[in-house]
Coordinates of C-alpha atoms and ligand atoms in Angstrom, one line a residue:
M1 CA 0.7 11.1 -10.8
A2 CA 3.6 12.4 -9.1
S3 CA 3.6 16.1 -10.7
D4 CA 7.6 16.3 -10.4
I5 CA 7.8 13.2 -13.0
K6 CA 8.4 14.3 -16.5
P7 CA 6.3 13.3 -19.5
L8 CA 7.3 9.6 -20.1
T9 CA 8.9 10.3 -23.5
K10 CA 11.4 12.9 -22.0
L11 CA 12.7 10.6 -19.4
A12 CA 16.4 9.6 -19.9
A13 CA 15.6 5.9 -19.7
W14 CA 12.9 6.1 -22.5
Q15 CA 15.2 8.0 -24.7
A16 CA 17.8 5.4 -23.8
L17 CA 15.6 2.7 -24.8
E18 CA 14.7 4.4 -28.1
T19 CA 18.3 4.3 -29.1
H20 CA 18.9 0.7 -27.7
Y21 CA 15.9 -0.5 -29.4
L22 CA 17.3 0.3 -32.8
K23 CA 20.5 -1.5 -31.7
V24 CA 18.8 -4.6 -30.7
R25 CA 15.5 -4.9 -32.7
E26 CA 17.0 -7.3 -35.4
L27 CA 18.8 -9.5 -32.8
H28 CA 17.6 -13.0 -32.9
L29 CA 16.9 -15.2 -30.0
R30 CA 19.0 -17.7 -31.6
E31 CA 22.0 -15.4 -31.4
L32 CA 21.2 -14.5 -27.7
F33 CA 21.1 -18.1 -26.6
A34 CA 24.2 -18.9 -28.6
G35 CA 26.0 -16.2 -27.1
N36 CA 25.3 -17.0 -23.5
P37 CA 24.8 -20.8 -22.9
K38 CA 23.4 -20.1 -19.3
R39 CA 20.8 -17.5 -20.5
G40 CA 18.1 -19.9 -19.8
E41 CA 19.1 -20.1 -16.3
Q42 CA 20.2 -16.6 -16.0
L43 CA 17.1 -14.9 -17.2
T44 CA 14.8 -16.2 -14.9
T45 CA 13.7 -15.4 -11.3
E46 CA 11.7 -17.3 -8.8
A47 CA 9.5 -15.7 -5.9
L48 CA 6.5 -17.3 -4.0
G49 CA 6.7 -20.6 -5.9
I50 CA 6.4 -19.0 -9.2
Y51 CA 9.3 -19.9 -11.7
F52 CA 9.2 -16.8 -14.1
D53 CA 11.3 -17.6 -17.2
Y54 CA 11.9 -14.5 -19.4
S55 CA 15.0 -15.7 -21.1
K56 CA 12.9 -16.0 -24.4
H57 CA 12.5 -12.5 -24.5
R58 CA 14.0 -10.1 -27.0
V59 CA 16.2 -8.5 -24.5
T60 CA 19.8 -8.0 -23.6
D61 CA 21.3 -7.4 -20.2
E62 CA 21.2 -3.8 -21.2
T63 CA 17.5 -3.8 -22.1
I64 CA 16.6 -5.0 -18.7
T65 CA 18.9 -2.3 -17.1
L66 CA 17.3 0.3 -18.9
L67 CA 13.6 -1.0 -18.3
L68 CA 14.4 -1.1 -14.6
Q69 CA 15.7 2.5 -14.8
L70 CA 12.5 3.5 -16.4
A71 CA 10.8 2.1 -13.5
E72 CA 12.8 4.2 -11.4
E73 CA 12.4 7.3 -13.2
S74 CA 8.8 7.0 -13.7
G75 CA 8.5 6.9 -9.9
L76 CA 7.0 3.5 -9.7
R77 CA 8.2 2.9 -6.2
A78 CA 6.5 6.1 -4.9
R79 CA 3.3 5.1 -6.7
I80 CA 3.2 1.8 -5.2
E81 CA 3.6 3.0 -1.9
S82 CA 0.7 5.6 -2.6
M83 CA -1.7 2.7 -3.4
F84 CA -0.8 0.5 -0.6
R85 CA -1.1 3.7 1.9
G86 CA -4.5 4.3 0.6
E87 CA -3.8 7.7 -1.2
K88 CA -6.4 8.5 -3.7
I89 CA -4.6 7.6 -6.6
N90 CA -7.7 6.9 -8.5
M91 CA -7.8 10.7 -9.5
T92 CA -10.6 11.0 -11.8
E93 CA -13.0 9.3 -9.2
N94 CA -11.0 10.9 -6.2
R95 CA -10.8 7.4 -4.7
A96 CA -8.3 5.4 -2.9
V97 CA -7.3 2.1 -4.6
L98 CA -7.1 -0.5 -1.7
H99 CA -8.0 -3.9 -3.2
T100 CA -4.6 -4.9 -1.4
A101 CA -6.4 -4.1 1.8
L102 CA -9.0 -6.8 1.1
R103 CA -6.4 -9.5 1.6
A104 CA -4.3 -7.9 4.4
P105 CA -4.0 -9.7 7.7
K106 CA -6.1 -8.9 10.8
D107 CA -3.3 -7.2 12.7
R108 CA -2.6 -4.4 9.8
S109 CA -3.9 -1.1 9.9
I110 CA -4.8 0.7 6.8
L111 CA -6.4 4.3 7.1
V112 CA -8.8 5.7 4.6
D113 CA -10.1 9.2 5.4
G114 CA -8.6 8.8 9.0
E115 CA -10.5 5.4 9.3
D116 CA -8.9 1.9 9.8
V117 CA -10.6 -0.2 7.1
I118 CA -9.1 -3.6 8.4
P119 CA -11.6 -4.4 10.9
Q120 CA -14.6 -3.7 8.4
I121 CA -12.9 -6.0 6.0
H122 CA -12.7 -9.0 8.6
S123 CA -15.9 -8.4 9.9
V124 CA -17.6 -8.9 6.2
L125 CA -15.2 -11.8 5.8
D126 CA -16.5 -13.4 8.9
K127 CA -20.1 -12.9 8.0
M128 CA -19.4 -14.4 4.4
A129 CA -17.8 -17.4 6.1
G130 CA -20.7 -17.9 8.5
F131 CA -23.4 -17.7 5.6
A132 CA -21.1 -20.0 3.2
D133 CA -20.5 -22.5 6.1
K134 CA -24.7 -22.7 6.3
V135 CA -25.1 -22.9 2.5
R136 CA -22.6 -25.7 2.3
A137 CA -23.8 -27.5 5.2
G138 CA -27.6 -27.3 4.0
E139 CA -28.4 -25.4 6.7
W140 CA -29.5 -22.3 4.8
K141 CA -33.0 -23.6 3.8
G142 CA -35.3 -21.9 1.1
H143 CA -38.7 -20.7 1.9
T144 CA -40.5 -23.9 1.4
G145 CA -38.0 -25.6 3.9
K146 CA -36.0 -27.2 0.9
Q147 CA -32.1 -27.2 1.0
I148 CA -30.3 -24.6 -1.2
R149 CA -28.6 -26.7 -3.8
N150 CA -28.1 -24.0 -6.5
V151 CA -26.3 -20.9 -6.4
V152 CA -26.7 -18.3 -9.2
N153 CA -24.6 -15.4 -9.2
I154 CA -26.0 -12.5 -11.1
G155 CA -23.4 -9.7 -11.9
I156 CA -21.5 -8.4 -14.8
G157 CA -18.0 -7.0 -15.4
G158 CA -15.9 -7.4 -12.1
S159 CA -19.0 -8.7 -10.4
D160 CA -19.3 -11.6 -12.8
L161 CA -15.7 -12.2 -14.3
G162 CA -13.8 -12.7 -11.0
P163 CA -16.4 -15.0 -9.5
V164 CA -16.8 -17.2 -12.7
M165 CA -13.1 -17.4 -13.2
A166 CA -12.3 -18.3 -9.9
Y167 CA -15.2 -20.8 -9.8
E168 CA -13.7 -22.5 -12.8
A169 CA -10.2 -22.3 -11.8
L170 CA -10.8 -23.7 -8.3
R171 CA -13.5 -26.2 -9.4
H172 CA -11.2 -28.9 -8.3
Y173 CA -11.9 -27.6 -4.3
T174 CA -15.6 -27.0 -4.8
H175 CA -18.6 -28.6 -3.0
R176 CA -19.6 -31.1 -5.7
G177 CA -23.2 -31.2 -4.1
L178 CA -23.9 -27.7 -5.1
T179 CA -24.7 -26.2 -8.7
F180 CA -23.0 -22.9 -9.6
R181 CA -24.4 -20.9 -12.3
F182 CA -23.2 -17.2 -13.6
V183 CA -25.8 -14.9 -15.2
S184 CA -24.3 -11.8 -16.6
N185 CA -25.5 -10.9 -20.0
I186 CA -28.7 -8.7 -20.7
D187 CA -29.6 -11.2 -23.5
G188 CA -32.5 -13.2 -22.0
T189 CA -30.8 -16.4 -23.1
D190 CA -28.5 -16.1 -20.4
F191 CA -30.8 -16.2 -17.5
A192 CA -33.2 -18.7 -19.2
E193 CA -30.6 -21.3 -19.9
A194 CA -29.0 -20.7 -16.5
V195 CA -32.3 -21.9 -14.6
R196 CA -34.1 -24.1 -16.9
D197 CA -33.3 -27.1 -15.0
L198 CA -33.4 -25.5 -11.5
D199 CA -35.8 -25.8 -8.8
A200 CA -36.8 -22.2 -7.6
E201 CA -37.1 -23.6 -4.1
E202 CA -33.5 -24.9 -4.0
T203 CA -31.9 -21.9 -5.6
L204 CA -30.3 -19.1 -4.1
F205 CA -29.6 -15.8 -5.8
I206 CA -26.6 -13.7 -5.2
I207 CA -27.0 -10.2 -6.8
A208 CA -23.4 -8.9 -7.1
S209 CA -23.3 -5.2 -8.2
K210 CA -21.0 -2.5 -6.5
T211 CA -23.4 0.2 -7.5
F212 CA -26.7 -1.9 -7.6
T213 CA -27.9 0.3 -10.5
T214 CA -26.3 -1.6 -13.4
L215 CA -28.6 -2.1 -16.0
E216 CA -27.9 -5.7 -17.0
T217 CA -27.6 -6.9 -13.4
M218 CA -30.8 -5.1 -12.2
T219 CA -32.7 -6.5 -15.1
N220 CA -31.5 -10.0 -14.6
A221 CA -32.2 -9.7 -10.7
H222 CA -35.7 -8.6 -11.4
T223 CA -36.2 -11.4 -13.8
A224 CA -34.8 -13.9 -11.1
R225 CA -37.4 -12.4 -8.7
D226 CA -40.2 -12.7 -11.0
W227 CA -39.0 -16.3 -11.7
A228 CA -38.9 -17.4 -8.0
L229 CA -42.2 -15.8 -7.2
K230 CA -43.8 -17.6 -9.9
T231 CA -43.7 -20.5 -7.4
M232 CA -43.3 -19.0 -4.1
S233 CA -44.7 -16.0 -2.1
S234 CA -43.1 -12.6 -2.0
R235 CA -41.5 -13.4 1.5
A236 CA -39.4 -16.1 -0.3
V237 CA -37.0 -13.1 -1.3
A238 CA -35.5 -13.2 2.1
M239 CA -34.2 -16.7 1.9
H240 CA -33.5 -16.6 -2.1
F241 CA -31.9 -13.4 -2.5
V242 CA -28.8 -11.8 -1.0
A243 CA -26.9 -8.8 -2.0
L244 CA -23.2 -8.0 -2.8
S245 CA -23.0 -4.3 -2.9
T246 CA -21.8 -0.8 -1.5
N247 CA -25.0 0.5 -1.9
A248 CA -27.5 -0.3 0.9
A249 CA -30.0 2.0 -0.2
E250 CA -30.6 0.5 -3.3
V251 CA -30.5 -2.8 -2.1
R252 CA -33.2 -2.2 0.3
K253 CA -35.3 -0.7 -2.5
F254 CA -34.9 -3.9 -4.4
G255 CA -36.3 -5.8 -1.5
I256 CA -33.4 -7.5 -0.1
D257 CA -33.0 -7.2 3.8
T258 CA -29.9 -5.4 4.5
A259 CA -29.1 -8.4 7.0
N260 CA -28.6 -10.2 3.8
M261 CA -26.2 -7.7 2.4
F262 CA -22.6 -8.4 2.2
G263 CA -20.8 -4.8 1.8
F264 CA -17.6 -3.5 0.4
W265 CA -16.4 0.1 -0.3
D266 CA -16.1 2.4 -2.9
W267 CA -12.2 2.0 -2.9
V268 CA -12.6 -1.3 -4.3
G269 CA -12.6 -1.2 -8.2
G270 CA -15.1 -3.6 -9.9
R271 CA -12.2 -5.3 -11.6
Y272 CA -10.2 -5.9 -8.6
S273 CA -13.2 -6.8 -6.5
M274 CA -13.1 -10.8 -6.3
C275 CA -11.3 -10.8 -2.9
S276 CA -14.1 -8.4 -1.5
A277 CA -17.8 -9.9 -0.8
I278 CA -18.0 -10.1 -4.7
G279 CA -16.2 -13.5 -3.9
L280 CA -19.3 -14.8 -2.0
S281 CA -20.0 -17.3 -4.5
T282 CA -16.3 -18.5 -4.7
M283 CA -16.1 -18.7 -0.9
I284 CA -19.5 -20.8 -0.8
A285 CA -18.0 -23.2 -3.6
V286 CA -14.6 -23.8 -2.1
G287 CA -15.3 -23.0 1.5
P288 CA -14.1 -20.2 3.9
D289 CA -10.6 -21.9 4.5
N290 CA -9.8 -22.3 0.8
F291 CA -10.9 -18.7 0.1
I292 CA -8.7 -17.5 3.0
A293 CA -5.9 -19.5 1.5
M294 CA -6.4 -17.7 -1.6
L295 CA -6.4 -14.4 0.0
D296 CA -3.4 -15.3 1.4
G297 CA -1.8 -16.0 -1.8
F298 CA -3.0 -12.6 -3.1
H299 CA -1.3 -10.8 0.1
Q300 CA 2.0 -12.7 -0.6
M301 CA 2.3 -11.2 -3.8
D302 CA 1.2 -7.8 -2.7
E303 CA 3.9 -8.2 -0.1
H304 CA 6.5 -9.0 -2.8
F305 CA 5.3 -6.5 -5.3
R306 CA 5.7 -3.8 -2.4
T307 CA 9.0 -4.9 -1.3
A308 CA 11.1 -6.9 -3.8
P309 CA 13.9 -4.9 -5.8
F310 CA 12.5 -4.3 -9.2
E311 CA 15.0 -6.7 -10.8
R312 CA 13.6 -9.7 -8.8
N313 CA 10.0 -8.1 -8.6
L314 CA 7.8 -10.5 -10.9
P315 CA 4.9 -8.0 -11.5
A316 CA 7.3 -5.2 -12.3
L317 CA 9.3 -7.4 -14.6
M318 CA 6.3 -8.6 -16.3
G319 CA 4.8 -5.0 -16.7
L320 CA 8.3 -3.6 -18.0
L321 CA 8.6 -6.6 -20.6
G322 CA 4.8 -6.1 -21.9
L323 CA 5.6 -2.3 -22.2
W324 CA 9.1 -3.2 -24.1
Y325 CA 7.1 -4.6 -26.9
N326 CA 4.1 -2.5 -26.9
N327 CA 5.9 0.8 -27.1
F328 CA 9.1 -0.1 -28.9
F329 CA 8.2 -3.1 -31.2
D330 CA 4.8 -1.6 -31.7
A331 CA 3.3 -4.9 -30.7
Q332 CA -0.6 -4.7 -30.1
T333 CA -1.6 -7.5 -28.5
I334 CA -0.6 -10.3 -25.5
A335 CA -1.7 -13.9 -25.9
V336 CA -2.2 -15.4 -22.5
L337 CA -2.1 -19.0 -22.7
P338 CA -2.7 -21.4 -19.7
Y339 CA -1.8 -24.9 -20.0
E340 CA -4.4 -25.6 -17.3
Q341 CA -8.0 -26.3 -18.2
Y342 CA -9.3 -25.1 -14.9
L343 CA -7.9 -21.6 -16.1
K344 CA -10.2 -21.6 -19.2
R345 CA -11.9 -18.3 -18.1
F346 CA -8.7 -16.7 -16.9
P347 CA -8.1 -14.7 -20.5
A348 CA -11.5 -13.4 -20.2
Y349 CA -10.9 -12.2 -16.8
L350 CA -7.8 -10.6 -17.8
Q351 CA -9.4 -8.7 -20.4
Q352 CA -11.4 -6.7 -18.2
L353 CA -8.4 -6.4 -15.6
T354 CA -6.1 -5.3 -18.3
M355 CA -7.8 -3.3 -20.8
E356 CA -10.6 -1.6 -18.7
S357 CA -7.5 -0.6 -16.5
N358 CA -5.0 0.6 -19.3
G359 CA -7.4 1.3 -22.2
K360 CA -6.7 5.1 -21.8
R361 CA -5.6 7.8 -24.1
V362 CA -4.8 10.9 -22.0
T363 CA -2.3 11.1 -18.9
M364 CA -3.6 11.8 -15.4
D365 CA -3.5 15.6 -16.1
G366 CA -5.7 15.1 -19.3
T367 CA -2.9 15.4 -22.0
V368 CA -3.4 13.2 -25.2
L369 CA -0.8 10.7 -25.2
D370 CA 1.8 10.5 -27.8
Y371 CA 2.6 6.8 -27.1
Q372 CA 0.6 3.3 -26.9
T373 CA -0.9 2.1 -23.8
G374 CA -2.7 -1.0 -22.9
P375 CA -2.3 -3.9 -25.4
V376 CA -5.3 -6.3 -26.3
Y377 CA -5.1 -9.3 -24.1
W378 CA -6.6 -12.7 -25.3
G379 CA -6.2 -16.2 -25.2
E380 CA -7.5 -19.7 -24.8
P381 CA -6.0 -22.9 -22.7
G382 CA -3.6 -25.0 -24.4
T383 CA -3.6 -27.1 -26.1
N384 CA -6.6 -25.9 -27.9
G385 CA -5.3 -22.8 -29.1
Q386 CA -2.4 -24.7 -30.7
H387 CA -4.9 -26.0 -33.1
S388 CA -6.7 -22.8 -34.0
F389 CA -4.7 -19.5 -33.8
Y390 CA -1.1 -20.5 -33.0
Q391 CA -0.5 -20.8 -36.8
L392 CA -0.9 -16.9 -36.9
I393 CA 1.6 -16.5 -33.8
H394 CA 4.1 -18.8 -35.4
Q395 CA 4.2 -17.8 -39.0
G396 CA 2.1 -14.6 -39.4
T397 CA 3.2 -11.2 -39.9
K398 CA 2.1 -9.8 -36.4
L399 CA 4.5 -10.0 -33.3
I400 CA 2.5 -11.4 -30.4
P401 CA 4.2 -11.8 -27.2
C402 CA 2.9 -14.8 -25.3
D403 CA 2.4 -15.5 -21.4
F404 CA 2.6 -19.5 -20.9
I405 CA 1.3 -20.5 -17.7
A406 CA 1.7 -24.2 -16.6
F407 CA 1.9 -26.3 -13.4
V408 CA 4.1 -29.0 -12.5
K409 CA 1.6 -31.2 -10.8
P410 CA -1.7 -32.1 -12.4
L411 CA -4.9 -31.8 -10.4
N412 CA -6.1 -34.8 -12.5
P413 CA -3.6 -37.2 -13.1
L414 CA -4.5 -39.2 -16.0
G415 CA -2.0 -41.7 -17.7
R416 CA 0.3 -39.6 -19.8
H417 CA -2.2 -36.8 -20.2
H418 CA 0.1 -34.3 -18.1
D419 CA 3.7 -35.1 -19.6
L420 CA 2.0 -34.6 -23.0
L421 CA 0.3 -31.4 -22.1
M422 CA 3.7 -30.1 -20.4
A423 CA 5.8 -31.5 -23.5
N424 CA 3.4 -29.1 -25.6
V425 CA 3.9 -25.8 -23.5
F426 CA 7.7 -26.4 -23.5
A427 CA 7.8 -27.2 -27.2
Q428 CA 5.4 -24.0 -28.3
A429 CA 7.8 -21.5 -26.3
E430 CA 10.7 -23.2 -27.9
A431 CA 9.2 -23.3 -31.3
L432 CA 8.2 -19.7 -31.1
A433 CA 11.8 -18.6 -30.2
F434 CA 13.9 -20.6 -32.3
G435 CA 11.7 -21.6 -35.4
K436 CA 13.2 -23.4 -38.1
T437 CA 15.6 -22.0 -40.7
S438 CA 15.2 -22.4 -44.4
Q439 CA 18.6 -24.4 -44.2
E440 CA 17.0 -26.6 -41.7
A441 CA 13.9 -27.2 -43.8
G442 CA 16.0 -28.0 -46.8
A443 CA 18.2 -30.3 -44.8
E444 CA 15.1 -32.4 -43.9
G445 CA 14.5 -33.0 -47.7
V446 CA 11.6 -30.4 -48.0
P447 CA 11.6 -29.4 -51.8
A448 CA 12.9 -26.0 -52.5
W449 CA 9.2 -24.6 -53.5
L450 CA 8.0 -25.7 -50.3
V451 CA 10.9 -24.5 -48.1
P452 CA 9.2 -20.9 -47.4
H453 CA 6.3 -22.4 -46.2
K454 CA 7.8 -24.6 -43.8
T455 CA 10.3 -22.1 -42.6
F456 CA 9.7 -20.7 -39.2
E457 CA 11.3 -17.3 -38.8
G458 CA 11.2 -17.8 -34.9
N459 CA 12.2 -14.7 -32.6
R460 CA 8.9 -14.9 -31.1
P461 CA 9.0 -14.0 -27.5
S462 CA 7.3 -15.5 -24.5
T463 CA 7.3 -15.9 -20.9
T464 CA 6.8 -19.0 -19.0
I465 CA 5.4 -18.9 -15.8
L466 CA 5.8 -22.4 -14.1
M467 CA 4.1 -23.0 -10.8
D468 CA 3.7 -26.2 -8.6
E469 CA 0.0 -26.8 -8.7
L470 CA -3.2 -24.8 -8.9
T471 CA -4.2 -24.2 -5.4
P472 CA -6.3 -21.5 -4.2
A473 CA -3.1 -19.8 -2.9
A474 CA -1.4 -20.3 -6.4
L475 CA -4.7 -18.8 -8.1
G476 CA -4.3 -15.6 -5.5
K477 CA -0.6 -15.3 -6.4
L478 CA -1.2 -15.3 -10.3
V479 CA -4.1 -13.0 -10.3
A480 CA -2.2 -10.6 -8.2
L481 CA 0.9 -10.9 -10.4
Y482 CA -1.2 -9.6 -13.3
E483 CA -2.9 -6.8 -11.1
H484 CA 0.4 -5.4 -10.2
S485 CA 1.9 -5.7 -13.7
V486 CA -1.2 -3.7 -14.8
F487 CA -0.4 -1.2 -12.3
T488 CA 3.2 -1.2 -13.2
Q489 CA 2.3 -0.3 -16.8
G490 CA -0.4 2.2 -15.8
A491 CA 2.1 4.1 -13.5
I492 CA 4.6 4.4 -16.3
W493 CA 2.4 5.4 -18.7
Q494 CA 1.1 8.0 -16.4
I495 CA -2.6 7.3 -16.8
D496 CA -5.6 6.5 -14.4
S497 CA -5.7 2.8 -14.6
F498 CA -8.7 2.7 -12.1
D499 CA -11.4 4.5 -13.9
Q500 CA -13.4 3.4 -16.8
W501 CA -15.1 6.3 -18.4
G502 CA -14.9 4.7 -21.7
V503 CA -17.8 2.5 -20.9
E504 CA -20.3 5.5 -20.0
L505 CA -21.1 6.9 -23.5
G506 CA -22.4 3.6 -25.0
K507 CA -24.6 2.9 -21.6
V508 CA -26.1 6.8 -22.3
L509 CA -26.9 6.3 -25.7
A510 CA -28.6 2.8 -25.2
G511 CA -30.7 4.6 -22.6
R512 CA -32.1 6.9 -25.3
I513 CA -32.7 4.1 -27.9
V514 CA -34.6 2.0 -25.6
P515 CA -37.8 3.9 -25.6
E516 CA -37.3 4.3 -29.4
L517 CA -37.6 0.6 -29.6
E518 CA -40.4 0.1 -26.9
N519 CA -42.8 2.9 -27.9
K520 CA -46.1 1.8 -29.8
T521 CA -46.1 4.9 -31.7
E522 CA -43.5 5.4 -34.3
P523 CA -41.0 7.8 -32.7
E524 CA -39.1 10.6 -34.4
L525 CA -35.4 9.5 -34.9
N526 CA -32.7 11.7 -34.6
H527 CA -29.7 9.6 -34.6
D528 CA -27.3 9.3 -37.7
S529 CA -29.0 7.6 -40.8
S530 CA -27.3 4.2 -40.0
T531 CA -28.8 4.1 -36.5
N532 CA -32.1 5.4 -37.6
A533 CA -32.3 2.8 -40.4
L534 CA -31.4 -0.3 -37.9
I535 CA -33.8 0.9 -35.3
R536 CA -36.6 1.3 -38.0
R537 CA -35.7 -2.2 -39.4
Y538 CA -35.9 -3.7 -35.8
R539 CA -39.3 -2.0 -35.1
K540 CA -40.7 -3.6 -38.2
G541 CA -39.4 -7.1 -37.7
K542 CA -40.0 -7.5 -34.0
Ligands
LIG1 O1 -18.1 -1.8 -17.2 C1 -18.2 -1.0 -16.4 C2 -18.2 -1.4 -14.8 O2 -18.4 -0.3 -14.0 C3 -17.1 -2.1 -14.5 O3 -16.0 -1.7 -14.1 C4 -17.8 -3.1 -13.4 O4 -17.1 -4.3 -12.9 C5 -19.1 -3.5 -13.9 O5 -19.4 -2.4 -14.6 C6 -20.2 -3.9 -13.0 O6 -20.6 -2.8 -12.1 P1 -21.4 -3.2 -10.8 O7 -20.7 -4.1 -9.9 O8 -21.5 -1.6 -10.1 O9 -22.7 -3.7 -11.1

């Protein structure tokens, strides 16, 4: 955080927004649209093939002006530059934050501690491409000479969610002769079910872990090795295991030759790592050309975020709109609703990206915040969500801003399916915004006693993100859009969006409990009475 920036709530724009909020909070989208017939065209912006409609937000021109002013007063522009230049903006870990370098073209130069990182990045990408091509062509043979047909990615958090989301999102482009599985949970069921129908001699394990010490991943990796070596000799590890990591020493210790390791660097955060070596499973699935096209999509959004004026800057606008509801309307969550089946894991991916990044309660300098930070992100693909939780969004007591994501062209055109899908996404945004008044319900002949139940208050805000087609480049743009909107919010909230100390305490306590569950002799338990009782009950029952 630039130290010359005032505390957020002392900024003039913040205070102006507080006053402005009191003026506009009761305004209804019906009035806003009635007052300006062109609103639906004016409150939109388009960049990189993304049509971004924010007209169905509870904002006036003044709201947008003040939010943009807030971005300026918060020093967002300078902070963006600090990130792109490789300054150590991850303050608590004293690290640069350079996922943007992972998708920068070869001719760029980005220095970290005086060293240009671009050649290293491209050398790993080239090595990944060589390996991916071999696996895809059936030239990377297993220990017994059989062709590799199954790829199992073992990782957790950013070492799983990015790969599995991208695999599902780009499934249309994948090599259909290869089977992909993703194992993350320490629950043995995850591994057991992933390999139950696989032949070890045809299976490649990708052990994805930035640190190569994560309990879940290392436990699953050892189980995978035991499983593979049930039918093959220990020399099979060389052909059946590769590592994606920053930690060569631990990779070696596990028994993987570092020739079969694809490296990355401490300035790539786990949840920002899908463009690094962590993307190897994606590259094997879709091929190097598609992977590079995805990186190019990311890069285009990076450039847009870095250079576009905030009023036309998609990630900045998205971040500011989220902040408007989070900090002024006290909205607690944001629903992400992709009307695209291939994006079914996108909400889960976004949960780590947004909540691990912005789930913080102190500023950079350690001051406890007196305002809200990261909202809860959640969602499901449309139209499934419509028949499940949308009722609450339409008629419940909570304000839930929604992101609708849709594509003009379907990847699987089938009869009327796509028109029906798109009719639904447009209708949902319309129904949420405008609702149905009691007069309208009454005019439809609804009996008076039923009218309150059939009235839709409306004024439920949403963004509609409309793109042409879900291509690898489109996916890159979409993910980077969210990455940078998270950055925008974190910068304004003056927090460190790039650490995750909150996951540590549970890890430490689990480490203490493990021997208490495994020891043959009854352990002396010194936890609280609830934890003690749970441990005793488990020991008795197991
Ligand atoms: O959950 C904490 C975390 O450190 C995430 O940030 C990270 O993505 C995940 O664990 C996995 O870490 P690693 O890649 O080091 O195994």
